Amino acid sequence: MRKVLVLEDEANIRSFVVINLQRAGYEAIEAASGEEALEQLRCNPDIQVALLDIMLPDMDGFEVCRRIRASGSKIGIIMLTARTQEMDKVTGLMTGADDYVTKPFSPAELTARIDALCRRTGASIPAEDPAEIRQPPFMLNTRNRTLEKNGVRVKLTQVEYAIIKLFMDNAGKALSREEILDAVWGRDYFGELKIVDVNIRRLRVKIEDDAQNPTYITTVWGYGYKWGF
Ligand code: CA
């Protein structure tokens, strides 16, 4: 499993990042101070990427970055910056870091950056697990179970995500309501077909340009629905 160091002194931000990294299939190593981060890097030479907060109790994140590079380490380094930090100053100080992410960031954005960095630093993502399904204007990230429309995150429930994934895997094909129910809720689900329509209606409000005149999820009268445009 790919290891990522998370250096962040604010416990709630740190656990938010850690939980999302774990969900995305990474092993997260935590540190709350610069010294702790450097110690963890010594103990875990297989860490591939380090996320470094800048404002820390003992030293700033740039100093941690400088010390990591001074040790000859070639791991990927992403700085976690606050919106209030002046970006020209940050980028000026970024010597040695590979990328930066501005807080508040979405889990999808962060894992996309880490994935990109892992690719650049030579670590590969298993080919049999495509993390992204791109059907413009939509992009589904199957690692984080998130959907973006024109680059903007669409908040989905787990059921809505499962429906969208089913549609994208079957683009252009009419799916009966029974098929959707079986695939998303499971064959032994004891509910009514109406639950499919309820969820589709809600999904349309979230993803269609005009939910009254849907163009992405179209109705196949007397049968079900089709994803195709
Ligand atoms: Ca901080």
PDB file of C-alpha atoms and ligand atoms in Angstrom:
ATOM      1  CA  MET A   1       0.000   0.000   0.000  1.00  0.00           C
ATOM      2  CA  ARG A   2       1.313   3.463  -0.821  1.00  0.00           C
ATOM      3  CA  LYS A   3       2.300   5.463   2.219  1.00  0.00           C
ATOM      4  CA  VAL A   4       1.589   9.159   2.621  1.00  0.00           C
ATOM      5  CA  LEU A   5       2.862  11.308   5.476  1.00  0.00           C
ATOM      6  CA  VAL A   6       0.335  13.835   6.788  1.00  0.00           C
ATOM      7  CA  LEU A   7       1.973  16.682   8.719  1.00  0.00           C
ATOM      8  CA  GLU A   8      -0.732  18.900  10.153  1.00  0.00           C
ATOM      9  CA  ASP A   9      -0.942  20.212  13.703  1.00  0.00           C
ATOM     10  CA  GLU A  10      -4.706  20.785  13.702  1.00  0.00           C
ATOM     11  CA  ALA A  11      -6.103  17.415  14.763  1.00  0.00           C
ATOM     12  CA  ASN A  12      -9.476  17.785  13.030  1.00  0.00           C
ATOM     13  CA  ILE A  13      -7.943  18.702   9.668  1.00  0.00           C
ATOM     14  CA  ARG A  14      -5.392  15.925  10.061  1.00  0.00           C
ATOM     15  CA  SER A  15      -8.007  13.254  10.744  1.00  0.00           C
ATOM     16  CA  PHE A  16     -10.154  14.530   7.857  1.00  0.00           C
ATOM     17  CA  VAL A  17      -7.186  14.117   5.518  1.00  0.00           C
ATOM     18  CA  VAL A  18      -6.217  10.739   6.985  1.00  0.00           C
ATOM     19  CA  ILE A  19      -9.722   9.285   6.680  1.00  0.00           C
ATOM     20  CA  ASN A  20      -9.986  10.370   3.067  1.00  0.00           C
ATOM     21  CA  LEU A  21      -6.550   9.025   2.180  1.00  0.00           C
ATOM     22  CA  GLN A  22      -7.467   5.684   3.720  1.00  0.00           C
ATOM     23  CA  ARG A  23     -10.695   5.652   1.733  1.00  0.00           C
ATOM     24  CA  ALA A  24      -8.664   6.294  -1.402  1.00  0.00           C
ATOM     25  CA  GLY A  25      -6.470   3.304  -0.647  1.00  0.00           C
ATOM     26  CA  TYR A  26      -3.438   4.963   0.913  1.00  0.00           C
ATOM     27  CA  GLU A  27      -1.766   4.205   4.195  1.00  0.00           C
ATOM     28  CA  ALA A  28      -1.530   7.469   6.133  1.00  0.00           C
ATOM     29  CA  ILE A  29       1.290   8.198   8.604  1.00  0.00           C
ATOM     30  CA  GLU A  30       0.452  11.080  10.936  1.00  0.00           C
ATOM     31  CA  ALA A  31       2.617  13.805  12.399  1.00  0.00           C
ATOM     32  CA  ALA A  32       1.588  16.874  14.429  1.00  0.00           C
ATOM     33  CA  SER A  33       4.931  18.717  14.417  1.00  0.00           C
ATOM     34  CA  GLY A  34       7.936  19.169  12.172  1.00  0.00           C
ATOM     35  CA  GLU A  35      10.169  17.067  14.421  1.00  0.00           C
ATOM     36  CA  GLU A  36       7.613  14.273  14.494  1.00  0.00           C
ATOM     37  CA  ALA A  37       7.362  14.364  10.694  1.00  0.00           C
ATOM     38  CA  LEU A  38      11.116  14.049  10.242  1.00  0.00           C
ATOM     39  CA  GLU A  39      11.167  11.191  12.755  1.00  0.00           C
ATOM     40  CA  GLN A  40       8.342   9.377  10.919  1.00  0.00           C
ATOM     41  CA  LEU A  41      10.225   9.765   7.632  1.00  0.00           C
ATOM     42  CA  ARG A  42      13.292   8.178   9.195  1.00  0.00           C
ATOM     43  CA  CYS A  43      11.165   5.278  10.510  1.00  0.00           C
ATOM     44  CA  ASN A  44       9.232   4.848   7.251  1.00  0.00           C
ATOM     45  CA  PRO A  45      11.662   5.084   4.336  1.00  0.00           C
ATOM     46  CA  ASP A  46       8.919   3.768   2.027  1.00  0.00           C
ATOM     47  CA  ILE A  47       6.774   6.924   2.350  1.00  0.00           C
ATOM     48  CA  GLN A  48       6.134   8.127  -1.212  1.00  0.00           C
ATOM     49  CA  VAL A  49       4.449  11.474  -0.680  1.00  0.00           C
ATOM     50  CA  ALA A  50       4.499  13.970   2.209  1.00  0.00           C
ATOM     51  CA  LEU A  51       1.747  16.527   2.801  1.00  0.00           C
ATOM     52  CA  LEU A  52       3.221  19.424   4.771  1.00  0.00           C
ATOM     53  CA  ASP A  53       1.214  22.071   6.551  1.00  0.00           C
ATOM     54  CA  ILE A  54       3.032  25.415   6.706  1.00  0.00           C
ATOM     55  CA  MET A  55       2.057  26.915  10.072  1.00  0.00           C
ATOM     56  CA  LEU A  56       3.339  24.487  12.712  1.00  0.00           C
ATOM     57  CA  PRO A  57       4.207  24.804  16.403  1.00  0.00           C
ATOM     58  CA  ASP A  58       7.942  24.049  16.148  1.00  0.00           C
ATOM     59  CA  MET A  59       9.124  25.000  12.635  1.00  0.00           C
ATOM     60  CA  ASP A  60       7.363  25.969   9.440  1.00  0.00           C
ATOM     61  CA  GLY A  61       6.535  23.500   6.683  1.00  0.00           C
ATOM     62  CA  PHE A  62       9.109  25.035   4.333  1.00  0.00           C
ATOM     63  CA  GLU A  63      11.831  24.233   6.848  1.00  0.00           C
ATOM     64  CA  VAL A  64      10.566  20.631   7.081  1.00  0.00           C
ATOM     65  CA  CYS A  65      10.661  20.472   3.277  1.00  0.00           C
ATOM     66  CA  ARG A  66      14.196  21.899   3.210  1.00  0.00           C
ATOM     67  CA  ARG A  67      15.391  19.325   5.750  1.00  0.00           C
ATOM     68  CA  ILE A  68      13.754  16.452   3.838  1.00  0.00           C
ATOM     69  CA  ARG A  69      15.541  17.500   0.652  1.00  0.00           C
ATOM     70  CA  ALA A  70      18.793  18.124   2.532  1.00  0.00           C
ATOM     71  CA  SER A  71      18.715  14.460   3.563  1.00  0.00           C
ATOM     72  CA  GLY A  72      18.733  13.514  -0.130  1.00  0.00           C
ATOM     73  CA  SER A  73      15.127  12.263  -0.152  1.00  0.00           C
ATOM     74  CA  LYS A  74      13.296  12.347  -3.475  1.00  0.00           C
ATOM     75  CA  ILE A  75       9.769  11.731  -2.154  1.00  0.00           C
ATOM     76  CA  GLY A  76       6.887  13.777  -3.515  1.00  0.00           C
ATOM     77  CA  ILE A  77       6.107  16.836  -1.378  1.00  0.00           C
ATOM     78  CA  ILE A  78       2.832  18.757  -1.387  1.00  0.00           C
ATOM     79  CA  MET A  79       2.478  21.899   0.744  1.00  0.00           C
ATOM     80  CA  LEU A  80      -0.891  22.520   2.418  1.00  0.00           C
ATOM     81  CA  THR A  81      -1.374  26.258   2.278  1.00  0.00           C
ATOM     82  CA  ALA A  82      -4.030  28.518   3.741  1.00  0.00           C
ATOM     83  CA  ARG A  83      -5.984  30.799   1.445  1.00  0.00           C
ATOM     84  CA  THR A  84      -4.792  33.766   3.479  1.00  0.00           C
ATOM     85  CA  GLN A  85      -1.137  32.995   2.808  1.00  0.00           C
ATOM     86  CA  GLU A  86       0.199  35.133   0.002  1.00  0.00           C
ATOM     87  CA  MET A  87       0.698  32.809  -2.921  1.00  0.00           C
ATOM     88  CA  ASP A  88       3.699  34.590  -4.407  1.00  0.00           C
ATOM     89  CA  LYS A  89       5.476  34.165  -1.095  1.00  0.00           C
ATOM     90  CA  VAL A  90       4.446  30.517  -0.910  1.00  0.00           C
ATOM     91  CA  THR A  91       5.583  29.706  -4.431  1.00  0.00           C
ATOM     92  CA  GLY A  92       8.819  31.626  -3.795  1.00  0.00           C
ATOM     93  CA  LEU A  93       9.498  29.460  -0.777  1.00  0.00           C
ATOM     94  CA  MET A  94       8.401  26.289  -2.520  1.00  0.00           C
ATOM     95  CA  THR A  95      11.885  25.281  -3.608  1.00  0.00           C
ATOM     96  CA  GLY A  96      12.020  21.576  -3.023  1.00  0.00           C
ATOM     97  CA  ALA A  97       8.254  21.046  -2.907  1.00  0.00           C
ATOM     98  CA  ASP A  98       6.472  19.555  -5.919  1.00  0.00           C
ATOM     99  CA  ASP A  99       3.004  20.979  -5.536  1.00  0.00           C
ATOM    100  CA  TYR A 100       0.730  22.852  -3.181  1.00  0.00           C
ATOM    101  CA  VAL A 101      -2.955  22.574  -2.288  1.00  0.00           C
ATOM    102  CA  THR A 102      -4.926  25.487  -0.854  1.00  0.00           C
ATOM    103  CA  LYS A 103      -7.166  24.941   2.178  1.00  0.00           C
ATOM    104  CA  PRO A 104     -10.015  24.230   2.270  1.00  0.00           C
ATOM    105  CA  PHE A 105      -9.532  21.493  -0.297  1.00  0.00           C
ATOM    106  CA  SER A 106     -11.803  18.636  -1.306  1.00  0.00           C
ATOM    107  CA  PRO A 107     -10.673  15.055  -0.714  1.00  0.00           C
ATOM    108  CA  ALA A 108     -10.996  14.457  -4.468  1.00  0.00           C
ATOM    109  CA  GLU A 109      -8.673  17.346  -5.258  1.00  0.00           C
ATOM    110  CA  LEU A 110      -6.090  16.194  -2.745  1.00  0.00           C
ATOM    111  CA  THR A 111      -6.039  12.550  -3.852  1.00  0.00           C
ATOM    112  CA  ALA A 112      -5.893  13.648  -7.511  1.00  0.00           C
ATOM    113  CA  ARG A 113      -2.745  15.660  -6.718  1.00  0.00           C
ATOM    114  CA  ILE A 114      -1.209  12.765  -4.790  1.00  0.00           C
ATOM    115  CA  ASP A 115      -2.035  10.338  -7.617  1.00  0.00           C
ATOM    116  CA  ALA A 116      -0.480  12.695 -10.160  1.00  0.00           C
ATOM    117  CA  LEU A 117       2.627  13.054  -8.035  1.00  0.00           C
ATOM    118  CA  CYS A 118       2.938   9.283  -7.589  1.00  0.00           C
ATOM    119  CA  ARG A 119       2.741   8.920 -11.378  1.00  0.00           C
ATOM    120  CA  ARG A 120       5.418  11.550 -11.886  1.00  0.00           C
ATOM    121  CA  THR A 121       7.671  10.013  -9.267  1.00  0.00           C
ATOM    122  CA  GLY A 122       7.366   6.683 -11.023  1.00  0.00           C
ATOM    123  CA  ALA A 123       5.015   4.764  -8.743  1.00  0.00           C
ATOM    124  CA  SER A 124       2.237   3.308 -10.812  1.00  0.00           C
ATOM    125  CA  ILE A 125      -1.470   2.901 -10.218  1.00  0.00           C
ATOM    126  CA  PRO A 126      -2.756  -0.579 -11.038  1.00  0.00           C
ATOM    127  CA  ALA A 127      -4.017  -0.517 -14.631  1.00  0.00           C
ATOM    128  CA  GLU A 128      -7.009  -2.719 -13.885  1.00  0.00           C
ATOM    129  CA  ASP A 129      -8.421  -0.065 -11.585  1.00  0.00           C
ATOM    130  CA  PRO A 130      -9.201   3.032 -13.631  1.00  0.00           C
ATOM    131  CA  ALA A 131      -9.777   5.738 -11.044  1.00  0.00           C
ATOM    132  CA  GLU A 132     -11.633   8.052 -13.378  1.00  0.00           C
ATOM    133  CA  ILE A 133     -14.466   7.632 -15.834  1.00  0.00           C
ATOM    134  CA  ARG A 134     -14.590  10.687 -18.071  1.00  0.00           C
ATOM    135  CA  GLN A 135     -17.778  11.400 -19.997  1.00  0.00           C
ATOM    136  CA  PRO A 136     -17.732  15.165 -20.498  1.00  0.00           C
ATOM    137  CA  PRO A 137     -19.006  17.265 -18.859  1.00  0.00           C
ATOM    138  CA  PHE A 138     -18.867  14.578 -16.169  1.00  0.00           C
ATOM    139  CA  MET A 139     -15.948  12.960 -14.421  1.00  0.00           C
ATOM    140  CA  LEU A 140     -16.538  10.125 -11.990  1.00  0.00           C
ATOM    141  CA  ASN A 141     -13.738   9.259  -9.598  1.00  0.00           C
ATOM    142  CA  THR A 142     -14.254   5.633  -8.566  1.00  0.00           C
ATOM    143  CA  ARG A 143     -11.491   5.819  -5.982  1.00  0.00           C
ATOM    144  CA  ASN A 144     -13.151   8.581  -4.002  1.00  0.00           C
ATOM    145  CA  ARG A 145     -16.675   7.845  -5.230  1.00  0.00           C
ATOM    146  CA  THR A 146     -17.126  11.442  -6.314  1.00  0.00           C
ATOM    147  CA  LEU A 147     -18.670  13.125  -9.340  1.00  0.00           C
ATOM    148  CA  GLU A 148     -17.675  16.356 -10.998  1.00  0.00           C
ATOM    149  CA  LYS A 149     -19.591  18.276 -13.634  1.00  0.00           C
ATOM    150  CA  ASN A 150     -17.441  20.761 -15.548  1.00  0.00           C
ATOM    151  CA  GLY A 151     -14.860  20.393 -12.809  1.00  0.00           C
ATOM    152  CA  VAL A 152     -17.331  21.255 -10.050  1.00  0.00           C
ATOM    153  CA  ARG A 153     -18.065  18.676  -7.391  1.00  0.00           C
ATOM    154  CA  VAL A 154     -21.653  17.354  -7.277  1.00  0.00           C
ATOM    155  CA  LYS A 155     -22.593  16.121  -3.810  1.00  0.00           C
ATOM    156  CA  LEU A 156     -24.079  12.634  -4.099  1.00  0.00           C
ATOM    157  CA  THR A 157     -25.452  10.084  -1.675  1.00  0.00           C
ATOM    158  CA  GLN A 158     -23.966   6.588  -1.890  1.00  0.00           C
ATOM    159  CA  VAL A 159     -27.074   5.381  -3.731  1.00  0.00           C
ATOM    160  CA  GLU A 160     -26.922   8.246  -6.224  1.00  0.00           C
ATOM    161  CA  TYR A 161     -23.266   7.495  -6.809  1.00  0.00           C
ATOM    162  CA  ALA A 162     -24.079   3.830  -7.470  1.00  0.00           C
ATOM    163  CA  ILE A 163     -26.755   4.845  -9.994  1.00  0.00           C
ATOM    164  CA  ILE A 164     -24.429   7.227 -11.842  1.00  0.00           C
ATOM    165  CA  LYS A 165     -21.696   4.577 -11.916  1.00  0.00           C
ATOM    166  CA  LEU A 166     -24.184   2.064 -13.364  1.00  0.00           C
ATOM    167  CA  PHE A 167     -25.249   4.585 -16.015  1.00  0.00           C
ATOM    168  CA  MET A 168     -21.690   5.465 -16.973  1.00  0.00           C
ATOM    169  CA  ASP A 169     -20.756   1.802 -17.264  1.00  0.00           C
ATOM    170  CA  ASN A 170     -23.756   1.376 -19.584  1.00  0.00           C
ATOM    171  CA  ALA A 171     -23.715   4.647 -21.503  1.00  0.00           C
ATOM    172  CA  GLY A 172     -26.252   4.790 -24.322  1.00  0.00           C
ATOM    173  CA  LYS A 173     -28.049   1.652 -23.182  1.00  0.00           C
ATOM    174  CA  ALA A 174     -31.639   1.703 -21.905  1.00  0.00           C
ATOM    175  CA  LEU A 175     -31.794   0.226 -18.405  1.00  0.00           C
ATOM    176  CA  SER A 176     -35.073  -1.054 -17.008  1.00  0.00           C
ATOM    177  CA  ARG A 177     -36.128   0.123 -13.568  1.00  0.00           C
ATOM    178  CA  GLU A 178     -35.827  -3.506 -12.372  1.00  0.00           C
ATOM    179  CA  GLU A 179     -32.233  -3.684 -13.619  1.00  0.00           C
ATOM    180  CA  ILE A 180     -31.372  -0.468 -11.816  1.00  0.00           C
ATOM    181  CA  LEU A 181     -33.051  -1.677  -8.627  1.00  0.00           C
ATOM    182  CA  ASP A 182     -31.212  -5.024  -8.741  1.00  0.00           C
ATOM    183  CA  ALA A 183     -27.844  -3.460  -9.475  1.00  0.00           C
ATOM    184  CA  VAL A 184     -28.018  -0.658  -6.929  1.00  0.00           C
ATOM    185  CA  TRP A 185     -30.156  -2.008  -4.088  1.00  0.00           C
ATOM    186  CA  GLY A 186     -29.400  -5.701  -4.573  1.00  0.00           C
ATOM    187  CA  ARG A 187     -31.569  -8.568  -5.728  1.00  0.00           C
ATOM    188  CA  ASP A 188     -32.995  -9.266  -2.300  1.00  0.00           C
ATOM    189  CA  TYR A 189     -34.119  -5.688  -1.745  1.00  0.00           C
ATOM    190  CA  PHE A 190     -37.746  -5.759  -0.729  1.00  0.00           C
ATOM    191  CA  GLY A 191     -38.759  -2.254  -1.665  1.00  0.00           C
ATOM    192  CA  GLU A 192     -40.742  -0.782  -4.481  1.00  0.00           C
ATOM    193  CA  LEU A 193     -39.592   0.186  -7.948  1.00  0.00           C
ATOM    194  CA  LYS A 194     -40.675   3.694  -7.088  1.00  0.00           C
ATOM    195  CA  ILE A 195     -37.474   4.175  -5.102  1.00  0.00           C
ATOM    196  CA  VAL A 196     -35.648   4.178  -8.444  1.00  0.00           C
ATOM    197  CA  ASP A 197     -37.788   7.040  -9.751  1.00  0.00           C
ATOM    198  CA  VAL A 198     -37.396   8.997  -6.519  1.00  0.00           C
ATOM    199  CA  ASN A 199     -33.616   8.776  -6.733  1.00  0.00           C
ATOM    200  CA  ILE A 200     -33.526   9.570 -10.446  1.00  0.00           C
ATOM    201  CA  ARG A 201     -35.651  12.653  -9.834  1.00  0.00           C
ATOM    202  CA  ARG A 202     -33.236  13.821  -7.132  1.00  0.00           C
ATOM    203  CA  LEU A 203     -30.224  13.062  -9.314  1.00  0.00           C
ATOM    204  CA  ARG A 204     -31.669  15.085 -12.165  1.00  0.00           C
ATOM    205  CA  VAL A 205     -32.010  18.114  -9.915  1.00  0.00           C
ATOM    206  CA  LYS A 206     -28.332  17.724  -9.058  1.00  0.00           C
ATOM    207  CA  ILE A 207     -26.827  17.058 -12.472  1.00  0.00           C
ATOM    208  CA  GLU A 208     -29.129  18.262 -15.237  1.00  0.00           C
ATOM    209  CA  ASP A 209     -28.940  21.807 -16.613  1.00  0.00           C
ATOM    210  CA  ASP A 210     -32.748  21.820 -16.470  1.00  0.00           C
ATOM    211  CA  ALA A 211     -34.255  19.034 -14.351  1.00  0.00           C
ATOM    212  CA  GLN A 212     -37.635  19.516 -16.093  1.00  0.00           C
ATOM    213  CA  ASN A 213     -36.070  18.804 -19.480  1.00  0.00           C
ATOM    214  CA  PRO A 214     -33.406  16.221 -18.720  1.00  0.00           C
ATOM    215  CA  THR A 215     -30.778  15.554 -21.366  1.00  0.00           C
ATOM    216  CA  TYR A 216     -28.323  13.324 -19.475  1.00  0.00           C
ATOM    217  CA  ILE A 217     -30.701  10.893 -17.780  1.00  0.00           C
ATOM    218  CA  THR A 218     -33.517  10.425 -20.265  1.00  0.00           C
ATOM    219  CA  THR A 219     -36.740   8.522 -19.661  1.00  0.00           C
ATOM    220  CA  VAL A 220     -37.471   5.439 -21.752  1.00  0.00           C
ATOM    221  CA  TRP A 221     -41.237   5.399 -21.488  1.00  0.00           C
ATOM    222  CA  GLY A 222     -42.773   2.282 -19.976  1.00  0.00           C
ATOM    223  CA  TYR A 223     -39.334   0.797 -19.414  1.00  0.00           C
ATOM    224  CA  GLY A 224     -36.725   2.752 -17.499  1.00  0.00           C
ATOM    225  CA  TYR A 225     -33.933   5.201 -18.063  1.00  0.00           C
ATOM    226  CA  LYS A 226     -30.989   5.820 -20.325  1.00  0.00           C
ATOM    227  CA  TRP A 227     -27.704   7.643 -19.816  1.00  0.00           C
ATOM    228  CA  GLY A 228     -26.687   9.086 -23.095  1.00  0.00           C
ATOM    229  CA  PHE A 229     -26.331  12.388 -24.804  1.00  0.00           C
TER     230      PHE A 229
HETATM  231 CA    CA B   1      -1.189  24.560  11.052  1.00  0.00          CA
END
